[in-house]
């Protein structure tokens, strides 16, 4: 089951959302040009290594950055095609409407802030970890939370290959995102009970970013906004068999 799009068209060009996707794409293409050693070095310098935040002396001794810059830079690194494409596609689906609702500058600040909170959550719960955390997932989790609360009546259109025939189904965004968050929460609690190496996914970064988005979206949403479609749901460009 693959998500194709939501049912709410944007009213304006989501410039910042596209620029974020472009920035991630440029960085990912650069990653592909590196050797394995160069890529590992890049990730250790610009990825988020919790112990380098909690123990600056260790960071100096090992050559890791000692400031808080990795809380930002880690958001633009990805570990492979699946990681990169999954994040950018999710941002493509949800980010345009959230930017539409907040305005471009507020959306940019919101995106970066939720990503930073996501990183801090990961650092807090894995303070002694020397494994770099990378990816835009934490910030995108915040965007998903904002979308869920700002557009509760929206639906997500999914593509399901059924006996070689295209089949499309809709799910309420509230249900889809809500179930996704519950899954992250269950996985995050499970990870706390096992060794960190047992999972390559920073579930608590997702959880922290989502909670930050749920708390902050009201502050960043514009007070005056475009007129809404009845229940914020437009079927005009979906065909059903």
PDB file of C-alpha atoms in Angstrom:
ATOM      1  CA  UNK A   1       0.000   0.000   0.000  1.00  0.00           C
ATOM      2  CA  UNK A   2       1.615   3.223  -1.189  1.00  0.00           C
ATOM      3  CA  UNK A   3       0.353   6.752  -0.365  1.00  0.00           C
ATOM      4  CA  UNK A   4      -0.138   8.858  -3.508  1.00  0.00           C
ATOM      5  CA  UNK A   5      -1.533  12.179  -2.316  1.00  0.00           C
ATOM      6  CA  UNK A   6      -3.984  13.832   0.016  1.00  0.00           C
ATOM      7  CA  UNK A   7      -7.336  15.304  -0.955  1.00  0.00           C
ATOM      8  CA  UNK A   8      -6.625  18.971  -0.272  1.00  0.00           C
ATOM      9  CA  UNK A   9      -5.057  21.076  -3.030  1.00  0.00           C
ATOM     10  CA  UNK A  10      -2.669  23.883  -2.135  1.00  0.00           C
ATOM     11  CA  UNK A  11      -3.776  27.452  -2.715  1.00  0.00           C
ATOM     12  CA  UNK A  12      -0.285  28.840  -3.214  1.00  0.00           C
ATOM     13  CA  UNK A  13       3.108  27.599  -4.360  1.00  0.00           C
ATOM     14  CA  UNK A  14       4.715  25.739  -1.422  1.00  0.00           C
ATOM     15  CA  UNK A  15       8.071  27.385  -2.071  1.00  0.00           C
ATOM     16  CA  UNK A  16       9.731  26.555   1.239  1.00  0.00           C
ATOM     17  CA  UNK A  17       8.576  22.946   1.125  1.00  0.00           C
ATOM     18  CA  UNK A  18      10.083  22.559  -2.340  1.00  0.00           C
ATOM     19  CA  UNK A  19      13.300  24.264  -1.214  1.00  0.00           C
ATOM     20  CA  UNK A  20      13.594  21.868   1.734  1.00  0.00           C
ATOM     21  CA  UNK A  21      13.121  18.917  -0.611  1.00  0.00           C
ATOM     22  CA  UNK A  22      15.669  20.415  -3.012  1.00  0.00           C
ATOM     23  CA  UNK A  23      18.226  20.949  -0.245  1.00  0.00           C
ATOM     24  CA  UNK A  24      17.837  17.346   0.903  1.00  0.00           C
ATOM     25  CA  UNK A  25      18.151  16.144  -2.682  1.00  0.00           C
ATOM     26  CA  UNK A  26      21.360  18.102  -3.305  1.00  0.00           C
ATOM     27  CA  UNK A  27      22.914  16.755  -0.105  1.00  0.00           C
ATOM     28  CA  UNK A  28      21.842  13.196  -0.938  1.00  0.00           C
ATOM     29  CA  UNK A  29      23.347  13.412  -4.430  1.00  0.00           C
ATOM     30  CA  UNK A  30      26.556  14.616  -2.801  1.00  0.00           C
ATOM     31  CA  UNK A  31      26.449  11.635  -0.439  1.00  0.00           C
ATOM     32  CA  UNK A  32      26.184   9.284  -3.418  1.00  0.00           C
ATOM     33  CA  UNK A  33      29.401  10.732  -4.839  1.00  0.00           C
ATOM     34  CA  UNK A  34      31.425   9.854  -1.730  1.00  0.00           C
ATOM     35  CA  UNK A  35      33.416   6.755  -0.940  1.00  0.00           C
ATOM     36  CA  UNK A  36      32.319   4.613   1.999  1.00  0.00           C
ATOM     37  CA  UNK A  37      34.992   6.144   4.216  1.00  0.00           C
ATOM     38  CA  UNK A  38      34.147   9.701   3.169  1.00  0.00           C
ATOM     39  CA  UNK A  39      30.446   9.087   3.751  1.00  0.00           C
ATOM     40  CA  UNK A  40      31.071   7.622   7.194  1.00  0.00           C
ATOM     41  CA  UNK A  41      33.206  10.649   8.071  1.00  0.00           C
ATOM     42  CA  UNK A  42      30.512  13.034   6.819  1.00  0.00           C
ATOM     43  CA  UNK A  43      27.836  11.304   8.882  1.00  0.00           C
ATOM     44  CA  UNK A  44      29.942  11.349  12.057  1.00  0.00           C
ATOM     45  CA  UNK A  45      30.670  15.063  11.649  1.00  0.00           C
ATOM     46  CA  UNK A  46      27.240  16.320  10.583  1.00  0.00           C
ATOM     47  CA  UNK A  47      25.041  13.586  12.025  1.00  0.00           C
ATOM     48  CA  UNK A  48      23.680  13.819  15.556  1.00  0.00           C
ATOM     49  CA  UNK A  49      25.900  11.817  17.929  1.00  0.00           C
ATOM     50  CA  UNK A  50      24.220  12.073  21.353  1.00  0.00           C
ATOM     51  CA  UNK A  51      27.421  11.666  23.372  1.00  0.00           C
ATOM     52  CA  UNK A  52      29.026  14.596  21.558  1.00  0.00           C
ATOM     53  CA  UNK A  53      26.206  16.781  22.931  1.00  0.00           C
ATOM     54  CA  UNK A  54      26.184  15.381  26.464  1.00  0.00           C
ATOM     55  CA  UNK A  55      29.975  15.047  26.801  1.00  0.00           C
ATOM     56  CA  UNK A  56      31.848  17.832  24.948  1.00  0.00           C
ATOM     57  CA  UNK A  57      35.200  16.529  26.225  1.00  0.00           C
ATOM     58  CA  UNK A  58      34.586  13.188  24.553  1.00  0.00           C
ATOM     59  CA  UNK A  59      33.621  15.020  21.374  1.00  0.00           C
ATOM     60  CA  UNK A  60      36.905  16.971  21.392  1.00  0.00           C
ATOM     61  CA  UNK A  61      38.924  13.829  22.053  1.00  0.00           C
ATOM     62  CA  UNK A  62      37.304  11.906  19.198  1.00  0.00           C
ATOM     63  CA  UNK A  63      37.161  14.754  16.687  1.00  0.00           C
ATOM     64  CA  UNK A  64      33.377  15.197  16.746  1.00  0.00           C
ATOM     65  CA  UNK A  65      31.897  18.713  16.660  1.00  0.00           C
ATOM     66  CA  UNK A  66      31.285  20.136  20.120  1.00  0.00           C
ATOM     67  CA  UNK A  67      28.481  22.586  19.362  1.00  0.00           C
ATOM     68  CA  UNK A  68      24.798  22.129  18.651  1.00  0.00           C
ATOM     69  CA  UNK A  69      25.048  22.483  14.871  1.00  0.00           C
ATOM     70  CA  UNK A  70      24.416  18.731  14.311  1.00  0.00           C
ATOM     71  CA  UNK A  71      20.885  19.263  15.657  1.00  0.00           C
ATOM     72  CA  UNK A  72      20.288  21.096  12.363  1.00  0.00           C
ATOM     73  CA  UNK A  73      22.669  19.440   9.927  1.00  0.00           C
ATOM     74  CA  UNK A  74      21.541  15.884  10.682  1.00  0.00           C
ATOM     75  CA  UNK A  75      18.128  16.743   9.196  1.00  0.00           C
ATOM     76  CA  UNK A  76      19.604  16.921   5.703  1.00  0.00           C
ATOM     77  CA  UNK A  77      21.455  13.593   5.699  1.00  0.00           C
ATOM     78  CA  UNK A  78      19.984  10.233   4.712  1.00  0.00           C
ATOM     79  CA  UNK A  79      21.247   6.669   4.861  1.00  0.00           C
ATOM     80  CA  UNK A  80      20.039   5.380   1.498  1.00  0.00           C
ATOM     81  CA  UNK A  81      17.472   5.593  -1.278  1.00  0.00           C
ATOM     82  CA  UNK A  82      14.617   4.187   0.798  1.00  0.00           C
ATOM     83  CA  UNK A  83      15.281   6.530   3.706  1.00  0.00           C
ATOM     84  CA  UNK A  84      15.603   9.540   1.409  1.00  0.00           C
ATOM     85  CA  UNK A  85      12.633   8.799  -0.845  1.00  0.00           C
ATOM     86  CA  UNK A  86      10.310   7.863   2.019  1.00  0.00           C
ATOM     87  CA  UNK A  87      11.028  11.095   3.862  1.00  0.00           C
ATOM     88  CA  UNK A  88      10.814  13.375   0.836  1.00  0.00           C
ATOM     89  CA  UNK A  89       7.609  11.781  -0.446  1.00  0.00           C
ATOM     90  CA  UNK A  90       5.968  12.147   2.956  1.00  0.00           C
ATOM     91  CA  UNK A  91       7.060  15.786   3.098  1.00  0.00           C
ATOM     92  CA  UNK A  92       5.715  16.300  -0.427  1.00  0.00           C
ATOM     93  CA  UNK A  93       2.290  14.957   0.576  1.00  0.00           C
ATOM     94  CA  UNK A  94       1.846  16.825   3.859  1.00  0.00           C
ATOM     95  CA  UNK A  95       4.183  19.801   3.796  1.00  0.00           C
ATOM     96  CA  UNK A  96       2.509  21.887   1.101  1.00  0.00           C
ATOM     97  CA  UNK A  97      -0.762  22.202   3.001  1.00  0.00           C
ATOM     98  CA  UNK A  98       0.933  22.977   6.297  1.00  0.00           C
ATOM     99  CA  UNK A  99       2.981  25.706   4.598  1.00  0.00           C
ATOM    100  CA  UNK A 100      -0.235  26.958   2.999  1.00  0.00           C
ATOM    101  CA  UNK A 101      -1.803  27.224   6.448  1.00  0.00           C
ATOM    102  CA  UNK A 102       1.184  28.782   8.213  1.00  0.00           C
ATOM    103  CA  UNK A 103       2.808  30.889   5.536  1.00  0.00           C
ATOM    104  CA  UNK A 104       6.277  30.234   4.147  1.00  0.00           C
ATOM    105  CA  UNK A 105       8.490  31.837   6.802  1.00  0.00           C
ATOM    106  CA  UNK A 106       6.521  30.473   9.754  1.00  0.00           C
ATOM    107  CA  UNK A 107       6.531  27.045   8.153  1.00  0.00           C
ATOM    108  CA  UNK A 108      10.321  27.097   7.783  1.00  0.00           C
ATOM    109  CA  UNK A 109      10.797  28.044  11.436  1.00  0.00           C
ATOM    110  CA  UNK A 110       8.245  25.422  12.496  1.00  0.00           C
ATOM    111  CA  UNK A 111       9.970  22.721  10.434  1.00  0.00           C
ATOM    112  CA  UNK A 112      13.426  23.456  11.823  1.00  0.00           C
ATOM    113  CA  UNK A 113      12.176  23.843  15.390  1.00  0.00           C
ATOM    114  CA  UNK A 114      10.333  20.513  15.431  1.00  0.00           C
ATOM    115  CA  UNK A 115      13.424  18.884  13.946  1.00  0.00           C
ATOM    116  CA  UNK A 116      15.580  20.318  16.724  1.00  0.00           C
ATOM    117  CA  UNK A 117      13.144  19.120  19.399  1.00  0.00           C
ATOM    118  CA  UNK A 118      13.173  15.694  17.749  1.00  0.00           C
ATOM    119  CA  UNK A 119      16.953  15.616  17.968  1.00  0.00           C
ATOM    120  CA  UNK A 120      16.982  16.741  21.592  1.00  0.00           C
ATOM    121  CA  UNK A 121      14.469  14.026  22.463  1.00  0.00           C
ATOM    122  CA  UNK A 122      16.736  11.426  20.891  1.00  0.00           C
ATOM    123  CA  UNK A 123      19.766  12.805  22.762  1.00  0.00           C
ATOM    124  CA  UNK A 124      17.902  12.828  26.079  1.00  0.00           C
ATOM    125  CA  UNK A 125      16.885   9.176  25.799  1.00  0.00           C
ATOM    126  CA  UNK A 126      20.152   7.924  24.294  1.00  0.00           C
ATOM    127  CA  UNK A 127      22.616  10.227  26.037  1.00  0.00           C
ATOM    128  CA  UNK A 128      25.536   7.770  25.942  1.00  0.00           C
ATOM    129  CA  UNK A 129      25.101   6.689  22.334  1.00  0.00           C
ATOM    130  CA  UNK A 130      27.956   7.123  19.874  1.00  0.00           C
ATOM    131  CA  UNK A 131      25.808   6.121  16.897  1.00  0.00           C
ATOM    132  CA  UNK A 132      24.972   9.073  14.593  1.00  0.00           C
ATOM    133  CA  UNK A 133      21.287   9.805  14.018  1.00  0.00           C
ATOM    134  CA  UNK A 134      20.452  11.282  10.622  1.00  0.00           C
ATOM    135  CA  UNK A 135      17.382  12.113   8.586  1.00  0.00           C
ATOM    136  CA  UNK A 136      14.512  14.545   8.225  1.00  0.00           C
ATOM    137  CA  UNK A 137      12.035  12.185   9.888  1.00  0.00           C
ATOM    138  CA  UNK A 138      11.829  14.099  13.161  1.00  0.00           C
ATOM    139  CA  UNK A 139      10.936  17.388  11.481  1.00  0.00           C
ATOM    140  CA  UNK A 140       8.559  15.626   9.091  1.00  0.00           C
ATOM    141  CA  UNK A 141       6.853  13.998  12.079  1.00  0.00           C
ATOM    142  CA  UNK A 142       6.137  17.506  13.343  1.00  0.00           C
ATOM    143  CA  UNK A 143       4.693  18.426   9.951  1.00  0.00           C
ATOM    144  CA  UNK A 144       2.471  15.332  10.050  1.00  0.00           C
ATOM    145  CA  UNK A 145       1.171  16.289  13.495  1.00  0.00           C
ATOM    146  CA  UNK A 146       0.362  19.804  12.306  1.00  0.00           C
ATOM    147  CA  UNK A 147      -1.395  18.408   9.242  1.00  0.00           C
ATOM    148  CA  UNK A 148      -3.490  16.020  11.337  1.00  0.00           C
ATOM    149  CA  UNK A 149      -4.770  18.824  13.559  1.00  0.00           C
ATOM    150  CA  UNK A 150      -5.108  21.502  10.877  1.00  0.00           C
ATOM    151  CA  UNK A 151      -6.863  19.255   8.353  1.00  0.00           C
ATOM    152  CA  UNK A 152      -8.716  16.625  10.403  1.00  0.00           C
ATOM    153  CA  UNK A 153     -11.192  15.837   7.609  1.00  0.00           C
ATOM    154  CA  UNK A 154      -8.595  15.237   4.927  1.00  0.00           C
ATOM    155  CA  UNK A 155      -8.066  11.815   3.406  1.00  0.00           C
ATOM    156  CA  UNK A 156      -5.009  10.089   1.997  1.00  0.00           C
ATOM    157  CA  UNK A 157      -5.289   8.226  -1.306  1.00  0.00           C
ATOM    158  CA  UNK A 158      -3.349   4.955  -1.419  1.00  0.00           C
ATOM    159  CA  UNK A 159      -2.374   2.798  -4.381  1.00  0.00           C
ATOM    160  CA  UNK A 160      -2.705  -0.965  -3.936  1.00  0.00           C
ATOM    161  CA  UNK A 161      -1.493  -3.323  -6.713  1.00  0.00           C
ATOM    162  CA  UNK A 162      -4.203  -5.989  -6.749  1.00  0.00           C
ATOM    163  CA  UNK A 163      -3.779  -8.839  -9.250  1.00  0.00           C
ATOM    164  CA  UNK A 164      -1.788  -6.523 -11.539  1.00  0.00           C
ATOM    165  CA  UNK A 165      -4.653  -4.019 -11.574  1.00  0.00           C
ATOM    166  CA  UNK A 166      -4.423  -0.547 -10.015  1.00  0.00           C
ATOM    167  CA  UNK A 167      -6.688  -0.194  -7.009  1.00  0.00           C
ATOM    168  CA  UNK A 168      -7.108   3.002  -5.025  1.00  0.00           C
ATOM    169  CA  UNK A 169      -8.397   3.370  -1.499  1.00  0.00           C
ATOM    170  CA  UNK A 170      -8.812   6.323   0.839  1.00  0.00           C
ATOM    171  CA  UNK A 171      -8.092   6.523   4.532  1.00  0.00           C
ATOM    172  CA  UNK A 172      -8.862   9.467   6.800  1.00  0.00           C
ATOM    173  CA  UNK A 173      -5.643  11.353   7.499  1.00  0.00           C
ATOM    174  CA  UNK A 174      -6.580  11.408  11.181  1.00  0.00           C
ATOM    175  CA  UNK A 175      -6.679   7.601  11.230  1.00  0.00           C
ATOM    176  CA  UNK A 176      -3.562   7.093   9.122  1.00  0.00           C
ATOM    177  CA  UNK A 177      -1.353   9.549  11.018  1.00  0.00           C
ATOM    178  CA  UNK A 178      -2.825   8.570  14.379  1.00  0.00           C
ATOM    179  CA  UNK A 179      -2.063   4.880  13.814  1.00  0.00           C
ATOM    180  CA  UNK A 180       1.405   5.767  12.578  1.00  0.00           C
ATOM    181  CA  UNK A 181       2.108   7.670  15.809  1.00  0.00           C
ATOM    182  CA  UNK A 182       0.819   4.825  17.974  1.00  0.00           C
ATOM    183  CA  UNK A 183       3.129   2.482  16.082  1.00  0.00           C
ATOM    184  CA  UNK A 184       6.088   4.793  16.696  1.00  0.00           C
ATOM    185  CA  UNK A 185       5.212   5.020  20.388  1.00  0.00           C
ATOM    186  CA  UNK A 186       5.007   1.237  20.784  1.00  0.00           C
ATOM    187  CA  UNK A 187       8.272   0.767  18.908  1.00  0.00           C
ATOM    188  CA  UNK A 188       9.972   3.506  20.912  1.00  0.00           C
ATOM    189  CA  UNK A 189       8.987   1.967  24.238  1.00  0.00           C
ATOM    190  CA  UNK A 190      10.181  -1.420  22.995  1.00  0.00           C
ATOM    191  CA  UNK A 191      13.548   0.005  21.913  1.00  0.00           C
ATOM    192  CA  UNK A 192      14.126   1.439  25.390  1.00  0.00           C
ATOM    193  CA  UNK A 193      13.935  -2.091  26.750  1.00  0.00           C
ATOM    194  CA  UNK A 194      16.533  -3.547  24.361  1.00  0.00           C
ATOM    195  CA  UNK A 195      19.969  -2.562  23.150  1.00  0.00           C
ATOM    196  CA  UNK A 196      20.133   0.464  20.876  1.00  0.00           C
ATOM    197  CA  UNK A 197      21.889  -1.562  18.186  1.00  0.00           C
ATOM    198  CA  UNK A 198      18.777  -3.691  17.827  1.00  0.00           C
ATOM    199  CA  UNK A 199      17.082  -0.891  15.939  1.00  0.00           C
ATOM    200  CA  UNK A 200      18.373   1.457  13.263  1.00  0.00           C
ATOM    201  CA  UNK A 201      15.396   3.787  13.588  1.00  0.00           C
ATOM    202  CA  UNK A 202      15.321   6.764  15.950  1.00  0.00           C
ATOM    203  CA  UNK A 203      11.735   6.241  17.066  1.00  0.00           C
ATOM    204  CA  UNK A 204      11.967   8.772  19.881  1.00  0.00           C
ATOM    205  CA  UNK A 205      13.085  11.454  17.473  1.00  0.00           C
ATOM    206  CA  UNK A 206       9.863  10.787  15.560  1.00  0.00           C
ATOM    207  CA  UNK A 207       7.848  10.883  18.763  1.00  0.00           C
ATOM    208  CA  UNK A 208       9.513  14.071  19.986  1.00  0.00           C
ATOM    209  CA  UNK A 209       9.043  15.802  16.642  1.00  0.00           C
ATOM    210  CA  UNK A 210       5.398  14.757  16.490  1.00  0.00           C
ATOM    211  CA  UNK A 211       4.625  16.005  19.997  1.00  0.00           C
ATOM    212  CA  UNK A 212       6.432  19.274  19.248  1.00  0.00           C
ATOM    213  CA  UNK A 213       4.337  19.697  16.107  1.00  0.00           C
ATOM    214  CA  UNK A 214       1.131  18.954  18.010  1.00  0.00           C
ATOM    215  CA  UNK A 215       2.001  21.574  20.631  1.00  0.00           C
ATOM    216  CA  UNK A 216       3.396  24.292  18.353  1.00  0.00           C
ATOM    217  CA  UNK A 217       1.112  24.215  15.320  1.00  0.00           C
ATOM    218  CA  UNK A 218      -1.398  26.648  16.862  1.00  0.00           C
ATOM    219  CA  UNK A 219       1.341  29.209  17.451  1.00  0.00           C
ATOM    220  CA  UNK A 220       2.523  29.085  13.839  1.00  0.00           C
ATOM    221  CA  UNK A 221      -0.838  28.790  12.072  1.00  0.00           C
ATOM    222  CA  UNK A 222      -2.051  32.037  10.530  1.00  0.00           C
ATOM    223  CA  UNK A 223      -5.098  33.518  12.219  1.00  0.00           C
ATOM    224  CA  UNK A 224      -6.661  34.503   8.918  1.00  0.00           C
ATOM    225  CA  UNK A 225      -6.777  31.812   6.315  1.00  0.00           C
ATOM    226  CA  UNK A 226      -8.379  30.973   2.992  1.00  0.00           C
ATOM    227  CA  UNK A 227     -12.001  29.875   2.824  1.00  0.00           C
ATOM    228  CA  UNK A 228     -12.269  26.132   3.265  1.00  0.00           C
ATOM    229  CA  UNK A 229     -13.982  23.517   1.158  1.00  0.00           C
ATOM    230  CA  UNK A 230     -16.961  22.428   3.264  1.00  0.00           C
ATOM    231  CA  UNK A 231     -15.195  19.770   5.306  1.00  0.00           C
ATOM    232  CA  UNK A 232     -11.769  20.389   3.730  1.00  0.00           C
ATOM    233  CA  UNK A 233     -12.251  17.447   1.396  1.00  0.00           C
ATOM    234  CA  UNK A 234     -12.146  17.617  -2.389  1.00  0.00           C
ATOM    235  CA  UNK A 235     -12.884  14.538  -4.506  1.00  0.00           C
ATOM    236  CA  UNK A 236     -12.948  16.297  -7.861  1.00  0.00           C
ATOM    237  CA  UNK A 237      -9.780  14.729  -9.232  1.00  0.00           C
ATOM    238  CA  UNK A 238     -10.218  11.163  -7.954  1.00  0.00           C
ATOM    239  CA  UNK A 239     -11.735   8.529 -10.214  1.00  0.00           C
ATOM    240  CA  UNK A 240     -13.338   5.415  -8.847  1.00  0.00           C
ATOM    241  CA  UNK A 241     -14.182   2.193 -10.642  1.00  0.00           C
TER     242      UNK A 241
END
